[in-house]
Amino acid sequence: MRPSASPAPPVSSDCRIPDGKANQAPGARGSESSASRMRLTTTCFVLLALLLVSVVVAIGLGTAVVTPGDTAWYLWAALTGGKIGASEATTYQIVWEIRTPRVLLAALVGAGLSTVGVAVQAMVRNALADPYVLGVSSGASVGAVGVTVTGGLAVLGVYAVSAGAFLGALAASAMVYAAAASRAGMSPLRLILTGVAMALGFQAVMSVIIYLVPNSEATSTVLYWTMGSFGAVTWAALPAVAAAVLLGLVVLRRYGRALDVMALGDETAASLGVDPDRHRKQLLVLISLVTGAMVAVSGAISFVGLVMPHLVRMVVGSTHARVLAVSPLVGAVFMVWTDLVARTLVAPRELPLGVITALVGVPVFVTLMRRKAYMFGGR
């Protein structure tokens, strides 16, 4: 803990002082802080190593099984320009062209959803909030279905549906912002209620479109955007998503102290020198861009942005600087394995990702909420 002469540290939502620690000497508290930082660093390195192993294993598993050693060799050859024999060309194509972009996208989306979920829950001060609570996924679904039905954005070829979904997500965010903003500011309750109402409205619009223009392609598009899948990903789709997610992770880390204070309420935040309304508007724009980019390529994947932040808080505490450091890695590992189960459990058919995440997320979340020692933002 910092010396008393320095500025006060961020206030977390877990303000309880464990018994026996209130009267510790400054040196003891400093040692505890150093040990805490060391544990956080160790946790991050362990999770990063687990993520790398998970990526290699997931790339190698599927209908055609490739050993981890061969998978690592193919990846190294692709990155360094190594030569592949003619007898291995087919396996190399499966590993590099089909599975690698899919697994990398799974890691990116898992990291993005977990991190954005942390920010949304603090921004609206609601333990049930997730990246889609602001109507972004519903707006993306309307955009995707609209492009499918009307043939719009045909000039973009195979990327027309993703582009329509991204534009729909941004339009939904703009409408939520316009409806929630007022002269008195943008309160958390007003923002979340507006998002929920807009989401229901977009779902109604989507249903009307399908009803008026019934065809199997539109129905498949709806199922895709409501359940989620990485099956259509290519290398060309990765750069934009990677840029959006990585930028979001970096910027959100800078909001760690603001999120700590905003989670305590607007009056407390203002008394501590944080303008909650200004930060909430900035976060809404950033979250909308990142979520829109993810939904455009993967559809809406439930429960990841809801459950992962709570699990991470239980392990590392409620301080957002720590939660935002661990959440991306936990989310990435979880989504890589979720996608692997989705494409191998009933192969050659593929399960929607939302089915797997819901089957895992529902019991985990119910168990979490039944723990008497757990409360939002603390243990």
mmCIF file of C-alpha atoms in Angstrom:
data_model
loop_
_atom_site.group_PDB
_atom_site.id
_atom_site.type_symbol
_atom_site.label_atom_id
_atom_site.label_comp_id
_atom_site.label_asym_id
_atom_site.label_seq_id
_atom_site.Cartn_x
_atom_site.Cartn_y
_atom_site.Cartn_z
ATOM 1 C CA MET A 1 0.000 0.000 0.000
ATOM 2 C CA ARG A 2 1.350 3.442 -0.825
ATOM 3 C CA PRO A 3 2.732 5.773 1.884
ATOM 4 C CA SER A 4 0.196 8.150 3.380
ATOM 5 C CA ALA A 5 1.757 11.180 1.698
ATOM 6 C CA SER A 6 0.862 9.988 -1.794
ATOM 7 C CA PRO A 7 -2.598 10.372 -3.403
ATOM 8 C CA ALA A 8 -5.294 8.031 -2.162
ATOM 9 C CA PRO A 9 -5.560 4.775 -4.127
ATOM 10 C CA PRO A 10 -8.680 3.923 -6.111
ATOM 11 C CA VAL A 11 -11.612 2.936 -3.966
ATOM 12 C CA SER A 12 -12.903 -0.522 -4.799
ATOM 13 C CA SER A 13 -16.410 -1.757 -4.276
ATOM 14 C CA ASP A 14 -15.174 -4.193 -1.637
ATOM 15 C CA CYS A 15 -14.507 -1.788 1.231
ATOM 16 C CA ARG A 16 -14.341 -4.336 4.020
ATOM 17 C CA ILE A 17 -11.082 -4.632 5.979
ATOM 18 C CA PRO A 18 -10.168 -8.185 6.963
ATOM 19 C CA ASP A 19 -9.766 -8.742 10.701
ATOM 20 C CA GLY A 20 -6.232 -8.250 11.959
ATOM 21 C CA LYS A 21 -5.104 -6.072 9.027
ATOM 22 C CA ALA A 22 -6.427 -2.717 10.062
ATOM 23 C CA ASN A 23 -3.422 -1.940 12.293
ATOM 24 C CA GLN A 24 -0.652 -3.400 10.152
ATOM 25 C CA ALA A 25 2.532 -1.381 9.881
ATOM 26 C CA PRO A 26 3.202 0.431 6.573
ATOM 27 C CA GLY A 27 6.086 -1.926 5.837
ATOM 28 C CA ALA A 28 3.871 -4.960 6.235
ATOM 29 C CA ARG A 29 1.207 -3.459 4.006
ATOM 30 C CA GLY A 30 3.855 -2.634 1.403
ATOM 31 C CA SER A 31 5.121 -6.210 1.468
ATOM 32 C CA GLU A 32 1.554 -7.444 1.087
ATOM 33 C CA SER A 33 1.082 -5.169 -1.917
ATOM 34 C CA SER A 34 4.296 -6.439 -3.515
ATOM 35 C CA ALA A 35 3.238 -10.024 -2.906
ATOM 36 C CA SER A 36 -0.173 -9.266 -4.419
ATOM 37 C CA ARG A 37 1.416 -7.814 -7.547
ATOM 38 C CA MET A 38 3.686 -10.825 -7.813
ATOM 39 C CA ARG A 39 0.699 -13.172 -7.590
ATOM 40 C CA LEU A 40 -1.077 -11.191 -10.296
ATOM 41 C CA THR A 41 1.967 -11.347 -12.571
ATOM 42 C CA THR A 42 2.335 -15.079 -11.979
ATOM 43 C CA THR A 43 -1.348 -15.631 -12.692
ATOM 44 C CA CYS A 44 -1.103 -13.739 -15.976
ATOM 45 C CA PHE A 45 1.964 -15.708 -17.097
ATOM 46 C CA VAL A 46 0.297 -19.023 -16.230
ATOM 47 C CA LEU A 47 -2.850 -18.055 -18.128
ATOM 48 C CA LEU A 48 -0.812 -16.872 -21.121
ATOM 49 C CA ALA A 49 1.047 -20.187 -21.244
ATOM 50 C CA LEU A 50 -2.269 -22.040 -20.939
ATOM 51 C CA LEU A 51 -3.671 -19.962 -23.785
ATOM 52 C CA LEU A 52 -0.742 -20.774 -26.077
ATOM 53 C CA VAL A 53 -1.045 -24.488 -25.316
ATOM 54 C CA SER A 54 -4.812 -24.345 -25.829
ATOM 55 C CA VAL A 55 -4.404 -22.667 -29.218
ATOM 56 C CA VAL A 56 -1.950 -25.303 -30.463
ATOM 57 C CA VAL A 57 -4.074 -28.198 -29.181
ATOM 58 C CA ALA A 58 -7.312 -26.735 -30.576
ATOM 59 C CA ILE A 59 -5.750 -26.194 -34.003
ATOM 60 C CA GLY A 60 -4.633 -29.818 -34.106
ATOM 61 C CA LEU A 61 -7.924 -31.401 -33.049
ATOM 62 C CA GLY A 62 -10.845 -32.003 -35.374
ATOM 63 C CA THR A 63 -12.004 -34.500 -37.964
ATOM 64 C CA ALA A 64 -8.378 -34.813 -39.068
ATOM 65 C CA VAL A 65 -6.254 -35.021 -35.916
ATOM 66 C CA VAL A 66 -2.796 -33.431 -36.022
ATOM 67 C CA THR A 67 -0.342 -33.957 -33.170
ATOM 68 C CA PRO A 68 0.763 -30.865 -31.206
ATOM 69 C CA GLY A 69 4.313 -31.299 -32.484
ATOM 70 C CA ASP A 70 3.229 -31.375 -36.125
ATOM 71 C CA THR A 71 0.838 -28.490 -35.523
ATOM 72 C CA ALA A 72 3.640 -26.377 -34.063
ATOM 73 C CA TRP A 73 5.836 -27.271 -37.047
ATOM 74 C CA TYR A 74 3.188 -26.268 -39.594
ATOM 75 C CA LEU A 75 2.596 -22.982 -37.776
ATOM 76 C CA TRP A 76 6.327 -22.289 -37.680
ATOM 77 C CA ALA A 77 6.659 -23.112 -41.369
ATOM 78 C CA ALA A 78 3.797 -20.779 -42.231
ATOM 79 C CA LEU A 79 5.293 -17.926 -40.218
ATOM 80 C CA THR A 80 8.857 -18.353 -41.452
ATOM 81 C CA GLY A 81 8.214 -19.499 -45.020
ATOM 82 C CA GLY A 82 9.423 -23.050 -44.445
ATOM 83 C CA LYS A 83 8.942 -25.732 -47.079
ATOM 84 C CA ILE A 84 6.158 -28.285 -46.797
ATOM 85 C CA GLY A 85 6.302 -31.588 -48.655
ATOM 86 C CA ALA A 86 3.660 -32.448 -51.243
ATOM 87 C CA SER A 87 2.326 -35.268 -49.070
ATOM 88 C CA GLU A 88 1.694 -32.806 -46.230
ATOM 89 C CA ALA A 89 0.080 -30.054 -48.301
ATOM 90 C CA THR A 90 -3.495 -31.037 -47.437
ATOM 91 C CA THR A 91 -2.815 -31.236 -43.705
ATOM 92 C CA TYR A 92 -0.960 -27.936 -43.852
ATOM 93 C CA GLN A 93 -3.932 -26.269 -45.540
ATOM 94 C CA ILE A 94 -6.286 -27.595 -42.869
ATOM 95 C CA VAL A 95 -4.047 -26.337 -40.078
ATOM 96 C CA TRP A 96 -3.119 -22.927 -41.487
ATOM 97 C CA GLU A 97 -5.979 -21.866 -43.732
ATOM 98 C CA ILE A 98 -8.989 -23.324 -41.916
ATOM 99 C CA ARG A 99 -8.318 -23.948 -38.237
ATOM 100 C CA THR A 100 -5.751 -21.297 -37.298
ATOM 101 C CA PRO A 101 -7.853 -18.217 -38.189
ATOM 102 C CA ARG A 102 -10.852 -19.798 -36.476
ATOM 103 C CA VAL A 103 -8.995 -20.520 -33.233
ATOM 104 C CA LEU A 104 -7.368 -17.078 -33.209
ATOM 105 C CA LEU A 105 -10.774 -15.454 -33.724
ATOM 106 C CA ALA A 106 -12.158 -17.505 -30.834
ATOM 107 C CA ALA A 107 -9.371 -16.229 -28.594
ATOM 108 C CA LEU A 108 -9.923 -12.626 -29.681
ATOM 109 C CA VAL A 109 -13.687 -12.727 -29.207
ATOM 110 C CA GLY A 110 -13.395 -14.471 -25.834
ATOM 111 C CA ALA A 111 -10.903 -11.869 -24.627
ATOM 112 C CA GLY A 112 -13.020 -9.010 -25.946
ATOM 113 C CA LEU A 113 -16.322 -10.223 -24.503
ATOM 114 C CA SER A 114 -14.835 -10.837 -21.053
ATOM 115 C CA THR A 115 -13.152 -7.440 -20.893
ATOM 116 C CA VAL A 116 -16.116 -5.502 -22.257
ATOM 117 C CA GLY A 117 -18.359 -7.347 -19.795
ATOM 118 C CA VAL A 118 -16.226 -6.036 -16.915
ATOM 119 C CA ALA A 119 -16.558 -2.466 -18.192
ATOM 120 C CA VAL A 120 -20.318 -2.688 -18.818
ATOM 121 C CA GLN A 121 -21.066 -4.095 -15.367
ATOM 122 C CA ALA A 122 -19.153 -1.262 -13.702
ATOM 123 C CA MET A 123 -20.508 1.390 -16.073
ATOM 124 C CA VAL A 124 -24.182 0.577 -15.411
ATOM 125 C CA ARG A 125 -23.608 -0.811 -11.896
ATOM 126 C CA ASN A 126 -25.539 -3.977 -12.668
ATOM 127 C CA ALA A 127 -24.281 -7.487 -11.949
ATOM 128 C CA LEU A 128 -26.501 -8.891 -14.728
ATOM 129 C CA ALA A 129 -25.122 -6.638 -17.470
ATOM 130 C CA ASP A 130 -23.147 -8.023 -20.393
ATOM 131 C CA PRO A 131 -21.796 -6.599 -23.695
ATOM 132 C CA TYR A 132 -25.160 -7.133 -25.418
ATOM 133 C CA VAL A 133 -27.376 -5.412 -22.850
ATOM 134 C CA LEU A 134 -27.204 -2.131 -24.804
ATOM 135 C CA GLY A 135 -28.933 -3.592 -27.871
ATOM 136 C CA VAL A 136 -25.775 -3.990 -29.960
ATOM 137 C CA SER A 137 -26.340 -7.649 -30.859
ATOM 138 C CA SER A 138 -29.999 -7.067 -31.792
ATOM 139 C CA GLY A 139 -29.028 -4.159 -34.030
ATOM 140 C CA ALA A 140 -26.349 -6.312 -35.663
ATOM 141 C CA SER A 141 -28.909 -9.041 -36.318
ATOM 142 C CA VAL A 142 -31.234 -6.571 -38.033
ATOM 143 C CA GLY A 143 -28.363 -5.321 -40.188
ATOM 144 C CA ALA A 144 -27.297 -8.843 -41.157
ATOM 145 C CA VAL A 145 -30.820 -9.985 -41.980
ATOM 146 C CA GLY A 146 -31.524 -6.772 -43.880
ATOM 147 C CA VAL A 147 -28.479 -7.270 -46.087
ATOM 148 C CA THR A 148 -29.370 -10.926 -46.656
ATOM 149 C CA VAL A 149 -32.937 -10.156 -47.669
ATOM 150 C CA THR A 150 -32.326 -7.028 -49.769
ATOM 151 C CA GLY A 151 -28.978 -7.936 -51.278
ATOM 152 C CA GLY A 152 -27.520 -4.643 -50.082
ATOM 153 C CA LEU A 153 -23.771 -4.025 -49.886
ATOM 154 C CA ALA A 154 -23.317 -6.622 -52.639
ATOM 155 C CA VAL A 155 -20.164 -4.823 -53.723
ATOM 156 C CA LEU A 156 -18.460 -6.219 -50.592
ATOM 157 C CA GLY A 157 -19.031 -9.805 -51.707
ATOM 158 C CA VAL A 158 -18.747 -12.373 -48.940
ATOM 159 C CA TYR A 159 -18.194 -9.611 -46.380
ATOM 160 C CA ALA A 160 -21.548 -7.934 -47.077
ATOM 161 C CA VAL A 161 -23.370 -9.636 -44.199
ATOM 162 C CA SER A 162 -20.596 -8.839 -41.698
ATOM 163 C CA ALA A 163 -20.519 -5.229 -42.864
ATOM 164 C CA GLY A 164 -24.297 -4.993 -42.515
ATOM 165 C CA ALA A 165 -24.081 -6.441 -39.005
ATOM 166 C CA PHE A 166 -21.408 -3.945 -37.987
ATOM 167 C CA LEU A 167 -23.394 -1.002 -39.354
ATOM 168 C CA GLY A 168 -26.506 -2.293 -37.605
ATOM 169 C CA ALA A 169 -24.616 -2.522 -34.323
ATOM 170 C CA LEU A 170 -23.351 1.045 -34.634
ATOM 171 C CA ALA A 171 -26.818 2.305 -35.559
ATOM 172 C CA ALA A 172 -28.289 0.563 -32.507
ATOM 173 C CA SER A 173 -25.654 2.104 -30.250
ATOM 174 C CA ALA A 174 -26.315 5.568 -31.674
ATOM 175 C CA MET A 175 -30.053 5.181 -31.079
ATOM 176 C CA VAL A 176 -29.503 3.993 -27.494
ATOM 177 C CA TYR A 177 -27.169 6.927 -26.868
ATOM 178 C CA ALA A 178 -29.636 9.442 -28.298
ATOM 179 C CA ALA A 179 -32.553 8.014 -26.326
ATOM 180 C CA ALA A 180 -30.684 7.658 -23.013
ATOM 181 C CA ALA A 181 -28.956 11.041 -23.035
ATOM 182 C CA SER A 182 -30.664 13.920 -21.259
ATOM 183 C CA ARG A 183 -29.815 17.313 -19.801
ATOM 184 C CA ALA A 184 -29.390 15.681 -16.412
ATOM 185 C CA GLY A 185 -26.842 13.254 -17.837
ATOM 186 C CA MET A 186 -26.868 9.572 -18.691
ATOM 187 C CA SER A 187 -27.767 7.603 -15.582
ATOM 188 C CA PRO A 188 -26.936 3.872 -15.412
ATOM 189 C CA LEU A 189 -30.577 2.884 -14.930
ATOM 190 C CA ARG A 190 -31.714 5.018 -17.867
ATOM 191 C CA LEU A 191 -28.998 3.574 -20.065
ATOM 192 C CA ILE A 192 -29.698 -0.067 -19.304
ATOM 193 C CA LEU A 193 -33.482 0.299 -19.580
ATOM 194 C CA THR A 194 -33.087 2.064 -22.925
ATOM 195 C CA GLY A 195 -30.789 -0.688 -24.160
ATOM 196 C CA VAL A 196 -33.201 -3.439 -23.153
ATOM 197 C CA ALA A 197 -36.148 -1.643 -24.769
ATOM 198 C CA MET A 198 -34.216 -1.010 -27.985
ATOM 199 C CA ALA A 199 -33.125 -4.645 -28.106
ATOM 200 C CA LEU A 200 -36.740 -5.796 -27.930
ATOM 201 C CA GLY A 201 -37.635 -3.312 -30.670
ATOM 202 C CA PHE A 202 -34.846 -4.549 -32.956
ATOM 203 C CA GLN A 203 -35.934 -8.145 -32.401
ATOM 204 C CA ALA A 204 -39.457 -7.186 -33.471
ATOM 205 C CA VAL A 205 -38.099 -5.503 -36.624
ATOM 206 C CA MET A 206 -36.076 -8.601 -37.424
ATOM 207 C CA SER A 207 -39.140 -10.818 -36.994
ATOM 208 C CA VAL A 208 -41.181 -8.591 -39.320
ATOM 209 C CA ILE A 209 -38.475 -8.763 -42.001
ATOM 210 C CA ILE A 210 -38.390 -12.548 -41.856
ATOM 211 C CA TYR A 211 -42.192 -12.760 -41.854
ATOM 212 C CA LEU A 212 -42.542 -10.534 -44.915
ATOM 213 C CA VAL A 213 -39.698 -12.171 -46.832
ATOM 214 C CA PRO A 214 -39.650 -15.800 -45.684
ATOM 215 C CA ASN A 215 -36.703 -17.733 -47.037
ATOM 216 C CA SER A 216 -34.279 -20.276 -45.661
ATOM 217 C CA GLU A 217 -31.242 -18.013 -46.037
ATOM 218 C CA ALA A 218 -32.767 -15.291 -43.850
ATOM 219 C CA THR A 219 -33.720 -17.884 -41.239
ATOM 220 C CA SER A 220 -30.191 -19.299 -41.215
ATOM 221 C CA THR A 221 -28.774 -15.796 -40.834
ATOM 222 C CA VAL A 222 -31.000 -15.148 -37.824
ATOM 223 C CA LEU A 223 -29.925 -18.397 -36.182
ATOM 224 C CA TYR A 224 -26.282 -17.541 -36.856
ATOM 225 C CA TRP A 225 -26.460 -14.092 -35.295
ATOM 226 C CA THR A 226 -28.462 -15.206 -32.285
ATOM 227 C CA MET A 227 -26.412 -18.324 -31.429
ATOM 228 C CA GLY A 228 -22.900 -17.461 -32.650
ATOM 229 C CA SER A 229 -20.335 -19.326 -34.742
ATOM 230 C CA PHE A 230 -16.770 -18.963 -36.025
ATOM 231 C CA GLY A 231 -17.339 -21.264 -38.985
ATOM 232 C CA ALA A 232 -17.245 -18.587 -41.689
ATOM 233 C CA VAL A 233 -14.036 -16.858 -40.595
ATOM 234 C CA THR A 234 -11.106 -16.317 -42.973
ATOM 235 C CA TRP A 235 -7.714 -14.678 -42.584
ATOM 236 C CA ALA A 236 -9.090 -11.549 -44.265
ATOM 237 C CA ALA A 237 -11.601 -11.014 -41.452
ATOM 238 C CA LEU A 238 -9.053 -11.173 -38.628
ATOM 239 C CA PRO A 239 -7.139 -7.856 -38.918
ATOM 240 C CA ALA A 240 -10.154 -5.593 -38.347
ATOM 241 C CA VAL A 241 -11.414 -7.644 -35.393
ATOM 242 C CA ALA A 242 -7.944 -7.921 -33.880
ATOM 243 C CA ALA A 243 -7.392 -4.163 -34.175
ATOM 244 C CA ALA A 244 -10.754 -3.367 -32.556
ATOM 245 C CA VAL A 245 -10.357 -5.853 -29.700
ATOM 246 C CA LEU A 246 -6.723 -5.025 -28.913
ATOM 247 C CA LEU A 247 -7.426 -1.300 -29.008
ATOM 248 C CA GLY A 248 -10.384 -1.853 -26.691
ATOM 249 C CA LEU A 249 -8.262 -3.864 -24.239
ATOM 250 C CA VAL A 250 -5.571 -1.185 -24.099
ATOM 251 C CA VAL A 251 -7.975 1.728 -23.688
ATOM 252 C CA LEU A 252 -10.141 -0.008 -21.092
ATOM 253 C CA ARG A 253 -7.052 -0.679 -18.962
ATOM 254 C CA ARG A 254 -6.650 3.088 -18.729
ATOM 255 C CA TYR A 255 -10.167 3.336 -17.297
ATOM 256 C CA GLY A 256 -9.357 1.048 -14.361
ATOM 257 C CA ARG A 257 -9.493 3.712 -11.640
ATOM 258 C CA ALA A 258 -12.555 5.387 -13.177
ATOM 259 C CA LEU A 259 -14.403 2.051 -13.211
ATOM 260 C CA ASP A 260 -13.467 1.453 -9.568
ATOM 261 C CA VAL A 261 -15.039 4.754 -8.600
ATOM 262 C CA MET A 262 -18.047 4.555 -10.962
ATOM 263 C CA ALA A 263 -19.021 1.213 -9.441
ATOM 264 C CA LEU A 264 -19.626 3.038 -6.144
ATOM 265 C CA GLY A 265 -22.227 5.425 -7.562
ATOM 266 C CA ASP A 266 -22.298 8.761 -9.335
ATOM 267 C CA GLU A 267 -22.309 10.893 -6.182
ATOM 268 C CA THR A 268 -19.291 9.100 -4.755
ATOM 269 C CA ALA A 269 -17.513 9.292 -8.119
ATOM 270 C CA ALA A 270 -18.111 13.039 -8.359
ATOM 271 C CA SER A 271 -16.821 13.560 -4.823
ATOM 272 C CA LEU A 272 -13.618 11.727 -5.796
ATOM 273 C CA GLY A 273 -13.035 13.887 -8.863
ATOM 274 C CA VAL A 274 -14.404 11.504 -11.539
ATOM 275 C CA ASP A 275 -17.055 12.748 -13.977
ATOM 276 C CA PRO A 276 -19.234 9.616 -14.334
ATOM 277 C CA ASP A 277 -21.409 11.025 -17.117
ATOM 278 C CA ARG A 278 -18.452 11.935 -19.327
ATOM 279 C CA HIS A 279 -16.737 8.598 -18.727
ATOM 280 C CA ARG A 280 -19.992 6.725 -19.349
ATOM 281 C CA LYS A 281 -20.409 8.373 -22.750
ATOM 282 C CA GLN A 282 -16.807 7.621 -23.717
ATOM 283 C CA LEU A 283 -17.143 4.021 -22.592
ATOM 284 C CA LEU A 284 -20.399 3.587 -24.491
ATOM 285 C CA VAL A 285 -18.726 4.623 -27.747
ATOM 286 C CA LEU A 286 -15.725 2.354 -27.165
ATOM 287 C CA ILE A 287 -17.819 -0.634 -26.057
ATOM 288 C CA SER A 288 -20.136 -0.241 -29.044
ATOM 289 C CA LEU A 289 -17.248 -0.254 -31.524
ATOM 290 C CA VAL A 290 -15.552 -3.288 -29.991
ATOM 291 C CA THR A 291 -18.778 -5.267 -29.524
ATOM 292 C CA GLY A 292 -19.975 -4.382 -33.022
ATOM 293 C CA ALA A 293 -16.713 -5.624 -34.532
ATOM 294 C CA MET A 294 -16.987 -8.921 -32.652
ATOM 295 C CA VAL A 295 -20.661 -9.513 -33.374
ATOM 296 C CA ALA A 296 -20.073 -8.814 -37.065
ATOM 297 C CA VAL A 297 -17.857 -11.890 -37.424
ATOM 298 C CA SER A 298 -19.126 -14.234 -34.714
ATOM 299 C CA GLY A 299 -22.753 -13.402 -33.979
ATOM 300 C CA ALA A 300 -24.023 -12.968 -30.426
ATOM 301 C CA ILE A 301 -22.403 -15.381 -27.950
ATOM 302 C CA SER A 302 -24.175 -15.344 -24.608
ATOM 303 C CA PHE A 303 -22.918 -15.640 -21.027
ATOM 304 C CA VAL A 304 -19.197 -15.070 -21.707
ATOM 305 C CA GLY A 305 -19.325 -11.366 -20.926
ATOM 306 C CA LEU A 306 -21.671 -12.017 -18.002
ATOM 307 C CA VAL A 307 -20.031 -14.892 -16.135
ATOM 308 C CA MET A 308 -16.292 -14.448 -16.795
ATOM 309 C CA PRO A 309 -16.010 -11.070 -14.990
ATOM 310 C CA HIS A 310 -17.609 -12.529 -11.839
ATOM 311 C CA LEU A 311 -15.315 -15.563 -11.852
ATOM 312 C CA VAL A 312 -12.240 -13.370 -12.255
ATOM 313 C CA ARG A 313 -13.340 -11.065 -9.427
ATOM 314 C CA MET A 314 -13.610 -14.066 -7.125
ATOM 315 C CA VAL A 315 -9.986 -14.968 -7.832
ATOM 316 C CA VAL A 316 -8.150 -11.626 -8.047
ATOM 317 C CA GLY A 317 -10.465 -9.259 -6.151
ATOM 318 C CA SER A 318 -12.612 -6.367 -7.288
ATOM 319 C CA THR A 319 -9.997 -3.766 -8.266
ATOM 320 C CA HIS A 320 -10.549 -3.189 -11.979
ATOM 321 C CA ALA A 321 -6.873 -2.837 -12.845
ATOM 322 C CA ARG A 322 -6.436 -6.453 -11.751
ATOM 323 C CA VAL A 323 -9.705 -7.715 -13.217
ATOM 324 C CA LEU A 324 -8.973 -6.111 -16.607
ATOM 325 C CA ALA A 325 -5.529 -7.749 -16.650
ATOM 326 C CA VAL A 326 -6.825 -11.286 -16.063
ATOM 327 C CA SER A 327 -10.235 -11.259 -17.783
ATOM 328 C CA PRO A 328 -8.949 -11.230 -21.397
ATOM 329 C CA LEU A 329 -6.799 -14.310 -20.805
ATOM 330 C CA VAL A 330 -9.533 -16.246 -18.992
ATOM 331 C CA GLY A 331 -12.077 -15.368 -21.681
ATOM 332 C CA ALA A 332 -9.711 -16.316 -24.487
ATOM 333 C CA VAL A 333 -8.911 -19.728 -22.995
ATOM 334 C CA PHE A 334 -12.578 -20.427 -22.313
ATOM 335 C CA MET A 335 -13.694 -19.504 -25.832
ATOM 336 C CA VAL A 336 -10.951 -21.546 -27.539
ATOM 337 C CA TRP A 337 -12.097 -24.681 -25.719
ATOM 338 C CA THR A 338 -15.757 -23.832 -26.204
ATOM 339 C CA ASP A 339 -15.263 -23.581 -29.965
ATOM 340 C CA LEU A 340 -13.328 -26.865 -29.963
ATOM 341 C CA VAL A 341 -16.238 -28.623 -28.227
ATOM 342 C CA ALA A 342 -18.747 -27.009 -30.584
ATOM 343 C CA ARG A 343 -17.029 -28.321 -33.719
ATOM 344 C CA THR A 344 -15.986 -31.769 -32.475
ATOM 345 C CA LEU A 345 -18.693 -32.988 -30.070
ATOM 346 C CA VAL A 346 -21.196 -33.987 -32.780
ATOM 347 C CA ALA A 347 -18.870 -33.859 -35.807
ATOM 348 C CA PRO A 348 -19.300 -33.496 -38.723
ATOM 349 C CA ARG A 349 -22.164 -31.271 -37.569
ATOM 350 C CA GLU A 350 -21.373 -28.148 -35.554
ATOM 351 C CA LEU A 351 -23.139 -26.933 -32.438
ATOM 352 C CA PRO A 352 -23.881 -23.200 -32.066
ATOM 353 C CA LEU A 353 -21.503 -21.562 -29.624
ATOM 354 C CA GLY A 354 -24.358 -20.030 -27.665
ATOM 355 C CA VAL A 355 -25.607 -23.506 -26.768
ATOM 356 C CA ILE A 356 -22.272 -24.466 -25.188
ATOM 357 C CA THR A 357 -21.781 -21.173 -23.351
ATOM 358 C CA ALA A 358 -25.335 -21.287 -21.992
ATOM 359 C CA LEU A 359 -24.989 -24.897 -20.796
ATOM 360 C CA VAL A 360 -21.809 -23.894 -18.958
ATOM 361 C CA GLY A 361 -22.784 -20.367 -17.968
ATOM 362 C CA VAL A 362 -26.217 -20.977 -16.446
ATOM 363 C CA PRO A 363 -25.189 -23.474 -13.728
ATOM 364 C CA VAL A 364 -21.982 -21.547 -13.009
ATOM 365 C CA PHE A 365 -23.853 -18.271 -12.603
ATOM 366 C CA VAL A 366 -26.587 -19.820 -10.442
ATOM 367 C CA THR A 367 -23.966 -21.449 -8.219
ATOM 368 C CA LEU A 368 -22.081 -18.171 -8.018
ATOM 369 C CA MET A 369 -25.159 -16.232 -6.955
ATOM 370 C CA ARG A 370 -26.024 -18.821 -4.294
ATOM 371 C CA ARG A 371 -22.686 -18.326 -2.570
ATOM 372 C CA LYS A 372 -23.441 -16.306 0.541
ATOM 373 C CA ALA A 373 -19.895 -14.957 0.651
ATOM 374 C CA TYR A 374 -20.063 -13.525 -2.869
ATOM 375 C CA MET A 375 -21.339 -10.110 -3.772
ATOM 376 C CA PHE A 376 -20.924 -8.053 -6.920
ATOM 377 C CA GLY A 377 -17.506 -6.425 -6.941
ATOM 378 C CA GLY A 378 -16.196 -8.404 -4.001
ATOM 379 C CA ARG A 379 -15.961 -11.788 -2.342
#
